[in-house]
């Protein structure tokens, strides 16, 4: 009963203040790099909170799917009530699949952050309070942007759920690696997209959440990432839940859903 009450107190305001999303083409004049599939168009869906509740914070969300497809609902659109209820804008990114062009997903994610900054005034967003969030392969994309992007494409914080971090054999998720950089990538490319190798003192603060029994993406991905964040003095919070496997997203069937949501909400209030 106590958990139910806490859940209602956490989620009801979010449900009340969630707004309908607005879909936009990310590249109205065409992308800078083609992935060879003209039907695979990058888009964003913008969910803005009620203006009276807006804090100025925004999150660009990258759903997962092994760089092969996208889990747009439970790792994307379904998060809008949670963020909007806290006065945070959510921008869900439908990024393009690489199809052999490994730079394409990150180009889309970086442009999404730039798009939010370009519209910051109209959307009541603080351009210096824009984060990136990702799940599984979307977590790899989010951490790629967090560790590689510069200038107006660099996020101010990162939220990663059961992320693929490394491209190293034995650590990575094989499907994500193959779909992004190919079956037999050169060592330089493996290193470039093993994001734990690119953390420095300027990497944005991070929230990590995953399950101990994840059989799809080994938890060592998150552990190595956290270790590097810690060693470089980057504020980070990691939550490893006993069970849950992979891909739980915002689904309430995840046994630790309530604890996870409260932890993320507290983290967002901590800075």
Short mmCIF file of C-alpha atoms in Angstrom, two decimals:
data_model
loop_
_atom_site.label_atom_id
_atom_site.label_comp_id
_atom_site.label_asym_id
_atom_site.label_seq_id
_atom_site.Cartn_x
_atom_site.Cartn_y
_atom_site.Cartn_z
CA UNK A 1 0.00 0.00 0.00
CA UNK A 2 2.86 2.34 0.85
CA UNK A 3 4.52 1.67 -2.52
CA UNK A 4 1.25 2.31 -4.32
CA UNK A 5 0.84 5.65 -2.54
CA UNK A 6 4.40 6.66 -3.39
CA UNK A 7 3.83 5.69 -6.99
CA UNK A 8 0.68 7.78 -7.23
CA UNK A 9 2.37 10.77 -5.64
CA UNK A 10 5.20 10.44 -8.16
CA UNK A 11 3.28 9.80 -11.35
CA UNK A 12 -0.11 11.53 -11.09
CA UNK A 13 1.26 15.08 -11.50
CA UNK A 14 3.15 13.87 -14.56
CA UNK A 15 0.00 12.48 -16.13
CA UNK A 16 -1.86 15.72 -15.49
CA UNK A 17 0.71 18.03 -17.03
CA UNK A 18 1.93 15.97 -19.99
CA UNK A 19 1.44 17.73 -23.32
CA UNK A 20 0.80 16.30 -26.77
CA UNK A 21 3.97 15.82 -28.77
CA UNK A 22 4.82 17.74 -31.92
CA UNK A 23 6.69 15.86 -34.65
CA UNK A 24 9.35 17.64 -36.71
CA UNK A 25 11.76 16.57 -39.43
CA UNK A 26 15.28 16.78 -38.05
CA UNK A 27 16.85 17.60 -41.42
CA UNK A 28 14.25 19.66 -43.40
CA UNK A 29 16.86 20.38 -46.09
CA UNK A 30 18.32 16.89 -46.09
CA UNK A 31 20.93 15.26 -43.81
CA UNK A 32 24.61 16.04 -44.06
CA UNK A 33 25.37 12.31 -44.52
CA UNK A 34 23.06 9.84 -46.28
CA UNK A 35 22.62 6.31 -44.96
CA UNK A 36 21.49 5.13 -48.37
CA UNK A 37 17.83 4.74 -47.39
CA UNK A 38 15.69 7.73 -48.45
CA UNK A 39 12.71 6.29 -46.57
CA UNK A 40 14.59 6.30 -43.24
CA UNK A 41 14.08 9.89 -42.14
CA UNK A 42 15.30 11.35 -38.85
CA UNK A 43 12.57 13.03 -36.82
CA UNK A 44 12.02 14.44 -33.35
CA UNK A 45 8.83 14.50 -31.33
CA UNK A 46 8.81 17.42 -28.89
CA UNK A 47 6.90 17.16 -25.61
CA UNK A 48 6.85 20.47 -23.75
CA UNK A 49 5.62 20.87 -20.17
CA UNK A 50 3.06 23.44 -19.16
CA UNK A 51 4.77 26.85 -19.34
CA UNK A 52 3.97 27.54 -15.67
CA UNK A 53 5.84 24.38 -14.63
CA UNK A 54 8.74 24.66 -17.08
CA UNK A 55 12.11 24.54 -15.31
CA UNK A 56 14.13 25.24 -18.44
CA UNK A 57 15.57 21.72 -18.49
CA UNK A 58 15.28 19.44 -21.54
CA UNK A 59 16.21 15.84 -22.36
CA UNK A 60 16.88 14.42 -25.82
CA UNK A 61 15.87 10.75 -25.75
CA UNK A 62 17.46 8.02 -27.91
CA UNK A 63 15.49 4.75 -27.87
CA UNK A 64 17.32 1.46 -28.29
CA UNK A 65 17.08 -1.34 -30.81
CA UNK A 66 20.56 -2.61 -31.64
CA UNK A 67 21.11 0.02 -34.37
CA UNK A 68 18.58 -2.02 -36.37
CA UNK A 69 15.18 -0.71 -35.21
CA UNK A 70 13.85 1.61 -32.49
CA UNK A 71 11.74 0.88 -29.38
CA UNK A 72 9.94 4.21 -29.67
CA UNK A 73 7.24 3.63 -27.04
CA UNK A 74 8.62 2.30 -23.72
CA UNK A 75 12.07 3.77 -24.39
CA UNK A 76 10.75 6.98 -25.90
CA UNK A 77 7.26 8.49 -26.02
CA UNK A 78 6.07 6.84 -22.80
CA UNK A 79 8.60 8.88 -20.80
CA UNK A 80 6.95 12.20 -21.64
CA UNK A 81 4.56 12.29 -18.64
CA UNK A 82 7.40 11.60 -16.21
CA UNK A 83 9.56 14.45 -17.48
CA UNK A 84 6.80 16.93 -18.30
CA UNK A 85 5.36 16.47 -14.82
CA UNK A 86 8.67 17.77 -13.44
CA UNK A 87 8.68 20.74 -15.80
CA UNK A 88 11.25 19.10 -18.10
CA UNK A 89 10.89 19.07 -21.88
CA UNK A 90 11.36 15.71 -23.60
CA UNK A 91 12.51 15.48 -27.20
CA UNK A 92 12.28 11.92 -28.52
CA UNK A 93 14.65 11.27 -31.41
CA UNK A 94 13.92 8.87 -34.23
CA UNK A 95 17.48 8.59 -35.45
CA UNK A 96 18.43 6.87 -38.70
CA UNK A 97 19.96 3.41 -38.83
CA UNK A 98 23.60 3.33 -39.94
CA UNK A 99 23.33 0.83 -42.85
CA UNK A 100 27.10 0.85 -43.12
CA UNK A 101 27.46 4.59 -42.46
CA UNK A 102 28.55 4.57 -38.83
CA UNK A 103 28.57 8.36 -38.36
CA UNK A 104 24.86 8.75 -39.15
CA UNK A 105 23.25 8.06 -35.72
CA UNK A 106 25.59 10.43 -33.87
CA UNK A 107 25.10 13.12 -36.52
CA UNK A 108 21.35 12.87 -35.92
CA UNK A 109 21.70 12.99 -32.12
CA UNK A 110 24.05 15.97 -32.23
CA UNK A 111 21.71 17.82 -34.59
CA UNK A 112 18.81 17.11 -32.21
CA UNK A 113 20.68 18.85 -29.41
CA UNK A 114 21.47 21.77 -31.70
CA UNK A 115 17.80 21.93 -32.68
CA UNK A 116 16.76 22.22 -29.04
CA UNK A 117 19.30 24.99 -28.47
CA UNK A 118 18.13 26.86 -31.56
CA UNK A 119 14.56 26.74 -30.26
CA UNK A 120 15.44 27.26 -26.60
CA UNK A 121 13.79 30.66 -26.30
CA UNK A 122 10.52 29.64 -27.93
CA UNK A 123 10.38 26.37 -26.00
CA UNK A 124 11.29 27.98 -22.64
CA UNK A 125 14.47 25.94 -22.36
CA UNK A 126 17.79 26.88 -20.81
CA UNK A 127 20.38 26.12 -23.53
CA UNK A 128 22.87 25.19 -20.82
CA UNK A 129 20.58 22.57 -19.25
CA UNK A 130 20.04 20.05 -22.04
CA UNK A 131 20.75 16.39 -21.42
CA UNK A 132 20.81 13.24 -23.52
CA UNK A 133 19.21 9.94 -22.54
CA UNK A 134 19.59 6.53 -24.17
CA UNK A 135 18.65 2.88 -23.80
CA UNK A 136 20.77 -0.10 -24.87
CA UNK A 137 22.17 0.82 -28.32
CA UNK A 138 20.52 4.20 -27.79
CA UNK A 139 22.65 4.35 -24.64
CA UNK A 140 25.70 3.78 -26.81
CA UNK A 141 24.55 6.63 -29.02
CA UNK A 142 23.92 8.89 -26.03
CA UNK A 143 27.31 8.08 -24.50
CA UNK A 144 28.97 8.62 -27.89
CA UNK A 145 27.55 12.13 -28.02
CA UNK A 146 28.38 12.74 -24.35
CA UNK A 147 32.03 11.76 -24.88
CA UNK A 148 32.66 13.00 -28.43
CA UNK A 149 30.46 16.03 -29.17
CA UNK A 150 31.76 19.57 -28.85
CA UNK A 151 30.34 23.09 -28.94
CA UNK A 152 26.59 23.49 -29.27
CA UNK A 153 26.11 19.73 -29.79
CA UNK A 154 27.55 18.76 -26.39
CA UNK A 155 24.96 17.79 -23.75
CA UNK A 156 25.05 19.07 -20.17
CA UNK A 157 24.18 15.71 -18.59
CA UNK A 158 23.53 12.10 -19.62
CA UNK A 159 21.06 9.40 -18.55
CA UNK A 160 21.91 5.86 -19.60
CA UNK A 161 19.77 2.74 -19.20
CA UNK A 162 21.46 -0.66 -19.66
CA UNK A 163 23.75 0.95 -22.25
CA UNK A 164 26.08 -0.59 -24.76
CA UNK A 165 29.31 1.31 -24.09
CA UNK A 166 32.18 -0.67 -25.59
CA UNK A 167 32.74 -2.11 -29.05
CA UNK A 168 35.29 -4.61 -27.72
CA UNK A 169 34.58 -8.28 -28.40
CA UNK A 170 33.44 -10.07 -25.25
CA UNK A 171 32.11 -6.85 -23.74
CA UNK A 172 29.91 -5.31 -26.40
CA UNK A 173 26.49 -6.32 -27.67
CA UNK A 174 27.41 -8.11 -30.88
CA UNK A 175 24.39 -7.02 -32.90
CA UNK A 176 24.91 -3.35 -32.06
CA UNK A 177 28.59 -3.59 -32.94
CA UNK A 178 27.96 -5.30 -36.27
CA UNK A 179 25.15 -2.95 -37.26
CA UNK A 180 27.17 0.15 -36.37
CA UNK A 181 30.77 -0.56 -37.43
CA UNK A 182 30.54 -3.82 -39.40
CA UNK A 183 31.58 -7.44 -38.94
CA UNK A 184 35.33 -6.86 -39.21
CA UNK A 185 36.02 -3.26 -38.16
CA UNK A 186 39.50 -1.83 -37.99
CA UNK A 187 41.06 -1.42 -34.54
CA UNK A 188 40.90 2.38 -34.83
CA UNK A 189 37.14 2.25 -35.32
CA UNK A 190 36.64 -0.12 -32.39
CA UNK A 191 38.60 2.27 -30.17
CA UNK A 192 36.71 5.31 -31.49
CA UNK A 193 33.34 3.85 -30.51
CA UNK A 194 34.41 2.26 -27.22
CA UNK A 195 33.18 5.23 -25.26
CA UNK A 196 34.78 4.37 -21.93
CA UNK A 197 38.07 5.30 -23.63
CA UNK A 198 36.94 8.87 -24.31
CA UNK A 199 35.92 10.13 -20.88
CA UNK A 200 37.71 13.17 -19.52
CA UNK A 201 37.10 15.76 -16.83
CA UNK A 202 34.75 17.66 -19.17
CA UNK A 203 32.41 14.70 -19.74
CA UNK A 204 28.91 15.57 -18.47
CA UNK A 205 27.54 14.09 -15.23
CA UNK A 206 25.80 10.75 -15.59
CA UNK A 207 22.93 8.60 -14.26
CA UNK A 208 23.23 4.85 -14.98
CA UNK A 209 20.55 2.19 -14.42
CA UNK A 210 20.67 -1.50 -15.29
CA UNK A 211 19.84 -4.99 -14.04
CA UNK A 212 22.36 -7.47 -12.64
CA UNK A 213 20.89 -10.28 -14.74
CA UNK A 214 21.11 -8.50 -18.10
CA UNK A 215 22.06 -11.25 -20.57
CA UNK A 216 21.96 -9.05 -23.67
CA UNK A 217 24.32 -6.22 -22.74
CA UNK A 218 26.88 -7.28 -20.13
CA UNK A 219 26.81 -5.03 -17.03
CA UNK A 220 30.58 -4.62 -17.40
CA UNK A 221 29.77 -1.96 -20.01
CA UNK A 222 28.24 0.28 -17.34
CA UNK A 223 30.78 -0.70 -14.69
CA UNK A 224 33.73 0.30 -16.88
CA UNK A 225 32.00 3.54 -17.84
CA UNK A 226 31.29 4.41 -14.22
CA UNK A 227 34.87 3.60 -13.23
CA UNK A 228 36.22 6.01 -15.83
CA UNK A 229 33.74 8.71 -14.84
CA UNK A 230 34.82 8.32 -11.22
CA UNK A 231 38.54 8.34 -12.01
CA UNK A 232 38.13 11.58 -13.99
CA UNK A 233 36.12 13.31 -11.27
CA UNK A 234 32.84 13.33 -13.19
CA UNK A 235 29.74 13.18 -10.91
CA UNK A 236 27.94 9.89 -11.52
CA UNK A 237 25.20 7.77 -9.97
CA UNK A 238 24.83 4.07 -10.81
CA UNK A 239 21.90 1.84 -9.88
CA UNK A 240 22.13 -1.93 -10.42
CA UNK A 241 18.89 -3.78 -9.71
CA UNK A 242 18.89 -7.49 -8.78
CA UNK A 243 16.62 -8.60 -11.61
CA UNK A 244 14.97 -7.15 -14.67
CA UNK A 245 17.02 -8.41 -17.58
CA UNK A 246 17.29 -6.11 -20.55
CA UNK A 247 14.98 -3.60 -22.16
CA UNK A 248 12.59 -2.81 -19.32
CA UNK A 249 12.47 0.91 -20.08
CA UNK A 250 9.57 2.59 -18.30
CA UNK A 251 7.44 -0.57 -18.18
CA UNK A 252 5.76 -1.01 -14.81
CA UNK A 253 6.29 -4.77 -15.10
CA UNK A 254 9.92 -4.13 -14.14
CA UNK A 255 10.06 -5.21 -10.50
CA UNK A 256 12.06 -2.15 -9.43
CA UNK A 257 10.19 0.38 -11.57
CA UNK A 258 9.13 2.55 -8.63
CA UNK A 259 12.59 2.57 -7.04
CA UNK A 260 14.17 3.43 -10.39
CA UNK A 261 11.78 6.30 -11.08
CA UNK A 262 12.26 7.77 -7.62
CA UNK A 263 16.05 7.47 -7.97
CA UNK A 264 16.02 9.26 -11.32
CA UNK A 265 13.71 11.96 -10.02
CA UNK A 266 15.98 12.56 -7.01
CA UNK A 267 19.05 12.67 -9.26
CA UNK A 268 17.44 15.24 -11.54
CA UNK A 269 16.75 17.41 -8.49
CA UNK A 270 20.35 17.14 -7.29
CA UNK A 271 21.83 19.67 -9.73
#
